[in-house]
mmCIF file of C-alpha atoms and ligand atoms in Angstrom:
data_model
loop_
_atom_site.group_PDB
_atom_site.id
_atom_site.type_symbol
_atom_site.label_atom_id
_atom_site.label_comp_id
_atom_site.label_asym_id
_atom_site.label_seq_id
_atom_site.Cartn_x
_atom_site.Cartn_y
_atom_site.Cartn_z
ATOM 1 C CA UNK A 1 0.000 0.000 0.000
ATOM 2 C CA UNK A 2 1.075 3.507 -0.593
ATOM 3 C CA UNK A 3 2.049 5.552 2.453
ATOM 4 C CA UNK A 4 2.758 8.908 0.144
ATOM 5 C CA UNK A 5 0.738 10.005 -3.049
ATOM 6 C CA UNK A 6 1.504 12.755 -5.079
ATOM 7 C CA UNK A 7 -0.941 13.572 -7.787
ATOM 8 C CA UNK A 8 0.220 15.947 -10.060
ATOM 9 C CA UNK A 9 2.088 18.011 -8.187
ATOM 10 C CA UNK A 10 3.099 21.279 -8.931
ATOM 11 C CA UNK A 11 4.955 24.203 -7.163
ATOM 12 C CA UNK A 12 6.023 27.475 -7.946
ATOM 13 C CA UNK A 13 7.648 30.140 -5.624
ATOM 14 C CA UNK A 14 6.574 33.555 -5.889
ATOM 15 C CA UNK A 15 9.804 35.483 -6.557
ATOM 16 C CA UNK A 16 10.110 39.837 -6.640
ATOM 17 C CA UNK A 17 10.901 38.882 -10.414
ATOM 18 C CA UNK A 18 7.881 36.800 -11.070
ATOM 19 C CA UNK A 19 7.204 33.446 -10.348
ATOM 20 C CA UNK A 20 9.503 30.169 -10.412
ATOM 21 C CA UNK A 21 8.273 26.989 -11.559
ATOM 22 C CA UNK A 22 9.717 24.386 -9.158
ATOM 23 C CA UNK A 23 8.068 21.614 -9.811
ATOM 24 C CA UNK A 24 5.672 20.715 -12.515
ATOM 25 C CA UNK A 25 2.883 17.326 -12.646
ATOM 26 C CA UNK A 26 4.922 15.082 -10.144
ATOM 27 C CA UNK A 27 3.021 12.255 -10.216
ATOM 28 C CA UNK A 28 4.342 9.630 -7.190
ATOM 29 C CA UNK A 29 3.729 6.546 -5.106
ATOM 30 C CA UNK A 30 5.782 5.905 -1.848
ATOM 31 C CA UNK A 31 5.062 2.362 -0.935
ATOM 32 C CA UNK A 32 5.090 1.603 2.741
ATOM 33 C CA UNK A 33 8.676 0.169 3.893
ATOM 34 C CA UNK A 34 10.603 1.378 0.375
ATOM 35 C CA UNK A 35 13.252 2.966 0.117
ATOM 36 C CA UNK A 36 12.998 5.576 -2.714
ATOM 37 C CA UNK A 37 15.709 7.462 -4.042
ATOM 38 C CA UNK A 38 15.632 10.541 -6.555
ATOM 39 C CA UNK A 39 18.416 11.812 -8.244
ATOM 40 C CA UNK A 40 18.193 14.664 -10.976
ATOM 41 C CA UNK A 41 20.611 17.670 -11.437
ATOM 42 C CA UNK A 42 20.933 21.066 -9.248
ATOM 43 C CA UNK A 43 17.863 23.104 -8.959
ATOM 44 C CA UNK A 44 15.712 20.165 -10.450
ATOM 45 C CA UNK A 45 13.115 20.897 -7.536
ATOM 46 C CA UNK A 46 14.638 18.292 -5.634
ATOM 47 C CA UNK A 47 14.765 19.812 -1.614
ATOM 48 C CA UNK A 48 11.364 21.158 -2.744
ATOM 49 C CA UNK A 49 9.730 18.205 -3.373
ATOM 50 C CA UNK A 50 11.008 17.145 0.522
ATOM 51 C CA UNK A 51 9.895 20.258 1.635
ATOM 52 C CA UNK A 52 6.677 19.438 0.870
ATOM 53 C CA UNK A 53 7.011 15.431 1.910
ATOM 54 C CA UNK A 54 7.911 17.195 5.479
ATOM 55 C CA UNK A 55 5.119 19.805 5.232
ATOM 56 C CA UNK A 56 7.591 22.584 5.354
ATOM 57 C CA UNK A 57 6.449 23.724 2.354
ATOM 58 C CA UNK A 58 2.934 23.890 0.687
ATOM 59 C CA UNK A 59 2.291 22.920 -2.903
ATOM 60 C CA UNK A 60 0.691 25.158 -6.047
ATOM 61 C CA UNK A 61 -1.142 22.185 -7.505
ATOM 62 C CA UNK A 62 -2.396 18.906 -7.276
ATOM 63 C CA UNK A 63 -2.801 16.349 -4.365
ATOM 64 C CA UNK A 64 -0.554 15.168 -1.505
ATOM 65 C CA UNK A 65 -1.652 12.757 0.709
ATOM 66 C CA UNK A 66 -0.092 10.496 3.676
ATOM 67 C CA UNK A 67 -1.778 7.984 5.074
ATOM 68 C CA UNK A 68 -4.768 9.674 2.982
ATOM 69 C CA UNK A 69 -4.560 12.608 4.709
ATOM 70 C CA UNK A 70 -3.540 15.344 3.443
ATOM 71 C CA UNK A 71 0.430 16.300 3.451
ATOM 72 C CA UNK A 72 0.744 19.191 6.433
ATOM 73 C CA UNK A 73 -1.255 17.838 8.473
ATOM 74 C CA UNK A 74 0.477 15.146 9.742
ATOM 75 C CA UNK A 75 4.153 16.789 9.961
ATOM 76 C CA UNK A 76 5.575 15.762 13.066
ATOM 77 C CA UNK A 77 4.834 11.937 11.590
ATOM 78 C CA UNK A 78 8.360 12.849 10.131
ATOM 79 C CA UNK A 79 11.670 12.453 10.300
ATOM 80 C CA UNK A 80 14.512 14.864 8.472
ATOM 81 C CA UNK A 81 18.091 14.614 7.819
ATOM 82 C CA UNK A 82 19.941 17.356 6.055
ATOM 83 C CA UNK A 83 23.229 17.848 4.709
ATOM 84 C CA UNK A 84 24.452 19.636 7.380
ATOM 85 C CA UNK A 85 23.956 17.864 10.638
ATOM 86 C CA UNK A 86 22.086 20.975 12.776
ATOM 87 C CA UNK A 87 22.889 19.471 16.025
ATOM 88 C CA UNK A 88 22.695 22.261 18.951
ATOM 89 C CA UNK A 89 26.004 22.791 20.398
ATOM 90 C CA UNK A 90 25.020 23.431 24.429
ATOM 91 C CA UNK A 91 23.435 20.556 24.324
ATOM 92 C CA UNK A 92 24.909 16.700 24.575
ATOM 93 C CA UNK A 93 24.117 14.136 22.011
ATOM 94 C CA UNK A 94 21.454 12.383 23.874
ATOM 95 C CA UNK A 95 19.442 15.474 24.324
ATOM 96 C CA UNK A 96 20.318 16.441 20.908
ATOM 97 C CA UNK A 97 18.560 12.995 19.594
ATOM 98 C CA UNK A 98 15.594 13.435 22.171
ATOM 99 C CA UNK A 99 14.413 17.009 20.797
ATOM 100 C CA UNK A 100 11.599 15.686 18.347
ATOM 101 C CA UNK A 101 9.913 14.426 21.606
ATOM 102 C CA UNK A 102 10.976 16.937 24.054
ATOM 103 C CA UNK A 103 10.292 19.595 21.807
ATOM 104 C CA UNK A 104 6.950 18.384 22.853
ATOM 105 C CA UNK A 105 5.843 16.540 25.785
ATOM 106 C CA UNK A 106 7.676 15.566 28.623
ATOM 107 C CA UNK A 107 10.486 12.730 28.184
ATOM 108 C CA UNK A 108 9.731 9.142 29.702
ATOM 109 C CA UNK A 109 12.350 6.579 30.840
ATOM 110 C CA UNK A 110 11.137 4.598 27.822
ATOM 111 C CA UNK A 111 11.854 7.737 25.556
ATOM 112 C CA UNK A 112 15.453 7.921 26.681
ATOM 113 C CA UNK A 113 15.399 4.196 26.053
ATOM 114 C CA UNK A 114 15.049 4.204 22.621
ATOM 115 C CA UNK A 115 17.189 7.257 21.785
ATOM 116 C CA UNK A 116 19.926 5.354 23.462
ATOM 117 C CA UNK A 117 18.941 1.856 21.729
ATOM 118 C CA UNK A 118 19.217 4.315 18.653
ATOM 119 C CA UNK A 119 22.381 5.716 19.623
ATOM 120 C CA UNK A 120 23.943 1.796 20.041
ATOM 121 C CA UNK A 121 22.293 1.409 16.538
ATOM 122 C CA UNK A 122 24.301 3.878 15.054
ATOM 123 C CA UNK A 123 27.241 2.991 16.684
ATOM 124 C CA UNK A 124 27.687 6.103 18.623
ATOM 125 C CA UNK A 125 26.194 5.407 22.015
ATOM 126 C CA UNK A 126 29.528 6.061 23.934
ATOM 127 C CA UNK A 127 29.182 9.501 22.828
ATOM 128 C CA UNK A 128 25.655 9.506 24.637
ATOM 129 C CA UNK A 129 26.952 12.522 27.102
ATOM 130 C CA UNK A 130 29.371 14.480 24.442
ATOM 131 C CA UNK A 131 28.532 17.880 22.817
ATOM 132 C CA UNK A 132 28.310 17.914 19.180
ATOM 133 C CA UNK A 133 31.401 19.982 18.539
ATOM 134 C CA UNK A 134 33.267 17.007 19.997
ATOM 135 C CA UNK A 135 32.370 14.684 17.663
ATOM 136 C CA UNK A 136 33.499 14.453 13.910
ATOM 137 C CA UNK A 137 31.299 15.378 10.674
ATOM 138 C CA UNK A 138 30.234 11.859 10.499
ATOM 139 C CA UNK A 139 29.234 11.040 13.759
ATOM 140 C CA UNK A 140 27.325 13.981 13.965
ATOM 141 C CA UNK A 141 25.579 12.747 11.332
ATOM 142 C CA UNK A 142 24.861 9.255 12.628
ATOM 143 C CA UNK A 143 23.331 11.217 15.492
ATOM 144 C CA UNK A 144 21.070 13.440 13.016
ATOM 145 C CA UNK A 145 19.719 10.384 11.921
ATOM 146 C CA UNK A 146 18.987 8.960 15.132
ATOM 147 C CA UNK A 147 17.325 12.335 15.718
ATOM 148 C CA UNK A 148 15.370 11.753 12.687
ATOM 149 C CA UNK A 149 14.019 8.261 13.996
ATOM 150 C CA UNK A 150 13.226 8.923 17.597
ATOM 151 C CA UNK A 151 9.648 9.851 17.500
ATOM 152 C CA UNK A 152 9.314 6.802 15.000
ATOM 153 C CA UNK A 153 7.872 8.749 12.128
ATOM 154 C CA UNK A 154 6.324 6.491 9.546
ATOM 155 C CA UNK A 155 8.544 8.596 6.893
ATOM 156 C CA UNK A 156 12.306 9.581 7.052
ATOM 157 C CA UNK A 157 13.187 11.821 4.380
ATOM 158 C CA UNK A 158 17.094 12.150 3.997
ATOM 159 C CA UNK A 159 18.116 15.227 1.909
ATOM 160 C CA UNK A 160 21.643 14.830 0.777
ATOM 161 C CA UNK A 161 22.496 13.548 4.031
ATOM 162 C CA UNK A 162 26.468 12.772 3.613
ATOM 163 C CA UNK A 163 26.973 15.437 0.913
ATOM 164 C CA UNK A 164 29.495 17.508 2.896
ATOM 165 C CA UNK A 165 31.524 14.249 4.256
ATOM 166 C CA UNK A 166 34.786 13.201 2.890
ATOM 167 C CA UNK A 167 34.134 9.892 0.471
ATOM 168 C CA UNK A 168 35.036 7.649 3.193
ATOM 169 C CA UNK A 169 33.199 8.459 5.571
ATOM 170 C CA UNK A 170 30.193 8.429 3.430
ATOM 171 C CA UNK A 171 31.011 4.734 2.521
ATOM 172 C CA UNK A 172 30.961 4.123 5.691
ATOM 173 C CA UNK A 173 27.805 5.707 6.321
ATOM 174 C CA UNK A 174 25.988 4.503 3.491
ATOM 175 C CA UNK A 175 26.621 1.232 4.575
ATOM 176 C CA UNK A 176 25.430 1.810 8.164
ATOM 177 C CA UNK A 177 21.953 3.603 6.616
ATOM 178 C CA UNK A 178 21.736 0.256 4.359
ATOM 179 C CA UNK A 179 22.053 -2.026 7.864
ATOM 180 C CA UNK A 180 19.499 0.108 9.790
ATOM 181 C CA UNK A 181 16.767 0.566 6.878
ATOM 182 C CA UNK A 182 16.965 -3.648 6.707
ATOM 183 C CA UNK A 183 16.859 -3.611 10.614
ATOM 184 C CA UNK A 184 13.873 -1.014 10.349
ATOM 185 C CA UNK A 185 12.128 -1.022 6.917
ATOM 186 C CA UNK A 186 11.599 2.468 7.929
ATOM 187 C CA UNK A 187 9.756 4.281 4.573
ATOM 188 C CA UNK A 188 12.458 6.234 3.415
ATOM 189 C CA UNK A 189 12.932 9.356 0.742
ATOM 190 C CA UNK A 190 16.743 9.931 -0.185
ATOM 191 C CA UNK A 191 17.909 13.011 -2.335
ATOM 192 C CA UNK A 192 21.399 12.618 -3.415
ATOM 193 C CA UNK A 193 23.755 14.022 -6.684
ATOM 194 C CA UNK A 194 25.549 10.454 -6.108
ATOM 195 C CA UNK A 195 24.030 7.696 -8.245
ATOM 196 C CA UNK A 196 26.492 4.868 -7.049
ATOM 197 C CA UNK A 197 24.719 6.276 -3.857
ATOM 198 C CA UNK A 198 21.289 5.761 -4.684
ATOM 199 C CA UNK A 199 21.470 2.560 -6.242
ATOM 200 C CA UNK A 200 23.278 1.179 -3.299
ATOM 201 C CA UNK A 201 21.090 2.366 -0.802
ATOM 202 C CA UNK A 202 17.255 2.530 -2.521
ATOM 203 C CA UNK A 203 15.029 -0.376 -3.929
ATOM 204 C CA UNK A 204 13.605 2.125 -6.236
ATOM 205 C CA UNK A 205 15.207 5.569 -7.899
ATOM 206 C CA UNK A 206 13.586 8.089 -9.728
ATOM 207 C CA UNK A 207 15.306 10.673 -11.742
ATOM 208 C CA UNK A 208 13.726 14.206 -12.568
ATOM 209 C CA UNK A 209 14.454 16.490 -15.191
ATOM 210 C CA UNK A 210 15.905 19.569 -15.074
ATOM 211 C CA UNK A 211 13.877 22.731 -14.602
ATOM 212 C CA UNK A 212 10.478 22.362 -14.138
ATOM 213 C CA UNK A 213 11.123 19.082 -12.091
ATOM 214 C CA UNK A 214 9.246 16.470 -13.269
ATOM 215 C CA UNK A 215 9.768 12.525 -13.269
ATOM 216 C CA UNK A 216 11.081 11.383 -16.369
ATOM 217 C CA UNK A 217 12.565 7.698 -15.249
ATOM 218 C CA UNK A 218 11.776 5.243 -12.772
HETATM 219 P P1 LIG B 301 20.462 22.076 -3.304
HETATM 220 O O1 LIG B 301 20.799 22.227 -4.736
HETATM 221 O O2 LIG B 301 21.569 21.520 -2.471
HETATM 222 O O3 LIG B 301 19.169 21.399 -3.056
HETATM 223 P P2 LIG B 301 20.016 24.924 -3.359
HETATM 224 O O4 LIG B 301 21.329 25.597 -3.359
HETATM 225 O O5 LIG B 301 19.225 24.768 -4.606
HETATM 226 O O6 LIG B 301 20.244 23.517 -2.652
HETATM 227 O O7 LIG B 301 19.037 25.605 -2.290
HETATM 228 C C1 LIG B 301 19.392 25.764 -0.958
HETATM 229 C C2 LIG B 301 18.251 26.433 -0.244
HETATM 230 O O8 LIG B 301 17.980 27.730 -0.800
HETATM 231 C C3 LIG B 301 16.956 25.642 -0.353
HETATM 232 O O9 LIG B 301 16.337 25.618 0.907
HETATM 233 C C4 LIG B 301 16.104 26.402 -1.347
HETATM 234 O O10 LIG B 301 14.722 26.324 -1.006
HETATM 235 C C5 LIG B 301 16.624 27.807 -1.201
HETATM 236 N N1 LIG B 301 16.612 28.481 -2.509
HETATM 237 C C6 LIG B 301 17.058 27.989 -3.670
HETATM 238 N N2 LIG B 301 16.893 28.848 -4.673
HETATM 239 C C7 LIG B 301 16.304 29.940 -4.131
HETATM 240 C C8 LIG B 301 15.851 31.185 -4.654
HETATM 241 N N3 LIG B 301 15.953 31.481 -5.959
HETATM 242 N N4 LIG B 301 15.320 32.087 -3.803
HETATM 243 C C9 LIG B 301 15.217 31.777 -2.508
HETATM 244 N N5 LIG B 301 15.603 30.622 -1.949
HETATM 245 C C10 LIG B 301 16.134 29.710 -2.750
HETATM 246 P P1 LIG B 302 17.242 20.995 -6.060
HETATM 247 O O1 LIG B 302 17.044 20.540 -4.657
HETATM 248 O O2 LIG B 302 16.966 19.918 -7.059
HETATM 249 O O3 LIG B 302 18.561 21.645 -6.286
HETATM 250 P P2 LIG B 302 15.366 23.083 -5.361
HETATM 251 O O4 LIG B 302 14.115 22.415 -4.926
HETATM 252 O O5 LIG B 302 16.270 23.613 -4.324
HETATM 253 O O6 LIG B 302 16.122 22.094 -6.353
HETATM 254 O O7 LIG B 302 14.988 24.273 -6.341
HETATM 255 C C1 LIG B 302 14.138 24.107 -7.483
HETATM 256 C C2 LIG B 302 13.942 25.459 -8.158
HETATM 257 O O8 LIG B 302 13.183 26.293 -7.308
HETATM 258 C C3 LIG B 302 15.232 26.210 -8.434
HETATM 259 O O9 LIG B 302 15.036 26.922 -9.617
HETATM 260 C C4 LIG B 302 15.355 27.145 -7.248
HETATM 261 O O10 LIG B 302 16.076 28.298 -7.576
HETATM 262 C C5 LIG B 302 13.896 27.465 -6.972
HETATM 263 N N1 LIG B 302 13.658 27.736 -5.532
HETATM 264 C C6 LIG B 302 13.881 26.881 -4.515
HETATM 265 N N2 LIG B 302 13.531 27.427 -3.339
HETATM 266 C C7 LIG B 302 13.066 28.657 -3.630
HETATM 267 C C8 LIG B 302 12.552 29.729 -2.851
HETATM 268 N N3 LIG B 302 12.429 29.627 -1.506
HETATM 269 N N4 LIG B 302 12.190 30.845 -3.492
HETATM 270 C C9 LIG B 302 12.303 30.953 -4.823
HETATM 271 N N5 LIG B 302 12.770 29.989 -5.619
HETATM 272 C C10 LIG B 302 13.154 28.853 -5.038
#
């Protein structure tokens, strides 16, 4: 069953110099437990299209749905990575992971459970009571997706997630995101530039053309 549909989806941004076509007829199916990646060149509407899977941004056109609801309205039933790891630097990694839930309710014993069972996912649990600025790019990435996963959204949407890591590192962490979506079958939504980097780590990629985005290979 599809957990996302997008029905001919369109976006534009209004701009002092007129409007921008972003996106144009985006016509997609997110199957529960997938992982989708879509690759397509720079300004292809690619972070839009997130945007509006993470109901940061609205659309011009057409239908979004999640669980048949429409897309908004259920935006804290997801999870985002970025490429930059946005970790807050008073606080230590632990609390940095717990935010999506202490943002807001209070935090149970069982919350602090799982964000450490997350942390030992990732590999990074020792770290538990270190501040960000102590940890390297990578690791504070493994932490931003534990971040991600800690209210156990039924989406995580990863936008270019390892784009500013050295290629090592993002071997290595592409292989850890491979070993946690088959732990998790979490429904996932990759952006990346990388193909090598989508075929290795999605069932499924879709590329989009360049401006207006649009789907133009599955
Ligand atoms: P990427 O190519 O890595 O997705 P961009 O450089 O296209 O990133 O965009 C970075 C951010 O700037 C995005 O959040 C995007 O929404 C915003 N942005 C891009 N183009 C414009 C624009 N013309 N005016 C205002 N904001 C923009
Ligand atoms: P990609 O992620 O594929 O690089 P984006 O979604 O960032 O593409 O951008 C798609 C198009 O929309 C680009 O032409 C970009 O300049 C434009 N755009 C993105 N964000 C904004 C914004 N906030 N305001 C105006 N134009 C934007």
């Amino acid at each position: 069953t599809a957990l996302v549909e997008l029905d001919g989806l369109s976006k534009s941004y209004r701009t002092r110099t007129g409007d921008v076509l972003a996106l144009s007829g985006v016509d997609l199916q997110v199957e529960e437990g997938e992982f989708l990646a879509i690759v397509g060149p720079s300004g292809c509407g690619k972070t839009t299209l997130l945007k509006i899977l993470a109901g940061l941004e609205t659309h011009s056109e057409g239908g979004a749905s999640m669980h048949g609801a429409p897309l908004g309205d259920q935006s804290s039933d997801v999870g985002m990575v970025f490429q930059k790891a946005t970790l807050l630097p008073w606080m230590d990694i632990l609390a940095n992971v717990m935010l999506p839930i202490t943002l807001r309710r209070r935090a149970s014993k069982a919350d602090r459970q799982t964000a450490l069972s997350l942390l030992e996912m990732a590999g990074i649990e020792e770290f538990a009571g270190k501040r960000p600025g102590e940890l390297s790019g990578g690791m504070q990435q493994r932490a931003a997706i534990c971040r991600a996963l800690v209210h156990e959204p039924s989406l995580l949407l990863l936008d270019e997630p390892f784009g500013a890591l050295d290629a090592m590192t993002r071997d290595t962490l592409n292989v850890e995101v491979n070993r946690i979506w088959r732990e998790t079958h979490k429904t996932a939504v990759l952006i990346t530039h990388s193909i090598p980097e989508a075929v290795f780590l999605a069932e499924r990629v879709i590329v989009m053309s360049p401006r207006p985005g649009r789907i133009i290979d599955e």
